[in-house]
Amino acid sequence: MKGLAITQSLKRWMRSAIGLLQNCVSRDLV
């Protein structure tokens, strides 16, 4: 269970990090 919670939080963090990167890139392009 503990490992599953860690992987879920890691996926969530990765998704938010990717979203921030995409926001920065799109802002630079525009």
Short mmCIF file of N, CA and C in Angstrom, two decimals:
data_model
loop_
_atom_site.label_atom_id
_atom_site.label_comp_id
_atom_site.label_asym_id
_atom_site.label_seq_id
_atom_site.Cartn_x
_atom_site.Cartn_y
_atom_site.Cartn_z
N MET A 1 0.84 -1.21 0.00
CA MET A 1 0.00 0.00 0.00
C MET A 1 0.87 1.25 0.00
N LYS A 2 1.88 1.23 0.85
CA LYS A 2 2.74 2.41 0.97
C LYS A 2 3.42 2.73 -0.36
N GLY A 3 3.93 1.69 -1.01
CA GLY A 3 4.59 1.89 -2.31
C GLY A 3 3.63 2.45 -3.34
N LEU A 4 2.39 1.97 -3.30
CA LEU A 4 1.38 2.43 -4.26
C LEU A 4 1.10 3.92 -4.05
N ALA A 5 1.00 4.33 -2.79
CA ALA A 5 0.73 5.74 -2.48
C ALA A 5 1.89 6.61 -2.99
N ILE A 6 3.11 6.11 -2.82
CA ILE A 6 4.29 6.85 -3.28
C ILE A 6 4.28 7.01 -4.79
N THR A 7 3.96 5.93 -5.51
CA THR A 7 3.93 6.02 -6.98
C THR A 7 2.83 6.95 -7.44
N GLN A 8 1.69 6.93 -6.75
CA GLN A 8 0.58 7.81 -7.14
C GLN A 8 0.96 9.27 -6.94
N SER A 9 1.58 9.59 -5.80
CA SER A 9 1.98 10.97 -5.54
C SER A 9 3.08 11.39 -6.52
N LEU A 10 3.94 10.44 -6.88
CA LEU A 10 5.01 10.74 -7.84
C LEU A 10 4.41 11.06 -9.20
N LYS A 11 3.41 10.26 -9.63
CA LYS A 11 2.75 10.52 -10.92
C LYS A 11 2.09 11.89 -10.90
N ARG A 12 1.44 12.21 -9.77
CA ARG A 12 0.75 13.50 -9.66
C ARG A 12 1.77 14.63 -9.76
N TRP A 13 2.94 14.47 -9.08
CA TRP A 13 3.97 15.50 -9.10
C TRP A 13 4.54 15.65 -10.51
N MET A 14 4.76 14.51 -11.18
CA MET A 14 5.28 14.55 -12.55
C MET A 14 4.30 15.28 -13.47
N ARG A 15 3.00 14.97 -13.32
CA ARG A 15 1.99 15.60 -14.18
C ARG A 15 1.98 17.11 -13.97
N SER A 16 2.05 17.55 -12.70
CA SER A 16 2.02 18.99 -12.42
C SER A 16 3.30 19.65 -12.93
N ALA A 17 4.43 18.95 -12.80
CA ALA A 17 5.70 19.50 -13.28
C ALA A 17 5.67 19.66 -14.80
N ILE A 18 5.13 18.65 -15.49
CA ILE A 18 5.02 18.72 -16.96
C ILE A 18 4.09 19.86 -17.36
N GLY A 19 3.00 20.05 -16.60
CA GLY A 19 2.07 21.14 -16.89
C GLY A 19 2.76 22.48 -16.75
N LEU A 20 3.58 22.64 -15.70
CA LEU A 20 4.30 23.90 -15.50
C LEU A 20 5.27 24.13 -16.65
N LEU A 21 5.99 23.08 -17.07
CA LEU A 21 6.93 23.21 -18.18
C LEU A 21 6.21 23.63 -19.45
N GLN A 22 5.07 23.00 -19.73
CA GLN A 22 4.31 23.34 -20.94
C GLN A 22 3.84 24.80 -20.87
N ASN A 23 3.43 25.26 -19.68
CA ASN A 23 2.99 26.65 -19.53
C ASN A 23 4.15 27.60 -19.84
N CYS A 24 5.34 27.29 -19.32
CA CYS A 24 6.51 28.14 -19.55
C CYS A 24 6.87 28.15 -21.04
N VAL A 25 6.86 26.98 -21.68
CA VAL A 25 7.22 26.87 -23.09
C VAL A 25 6.22 27.64 -23.96
N SER A 26 4.92 27.45 -23.71
CA SER A 26 3.91 28.13 -24.52
C SER A 26 4.01 29.64 -24.32
N ARG A 27 4.35 30.07 -23.12
CA ARG A 27 4.48 31.50 -22.83
C ARG A 27 5.68 32.06 -23.60
N ASP A 28 6.77 31.29 -23.66
CA ASP A 28 7.96 31.73 -24.40
C ASP A 28 7.66 31.80 -25.90
N LEU A 29 6.90 30.82 -26.41
CA LEU A 29 6.58 30.79 -27.84
C LEU A 29 5.69 31.98 -28.21
N VAL A 30 4.79 32.35 -27.30
CA VAL A 30 3.88 33.48 -27.59
C VAL A 30 4.55 34.77 -27.15
#
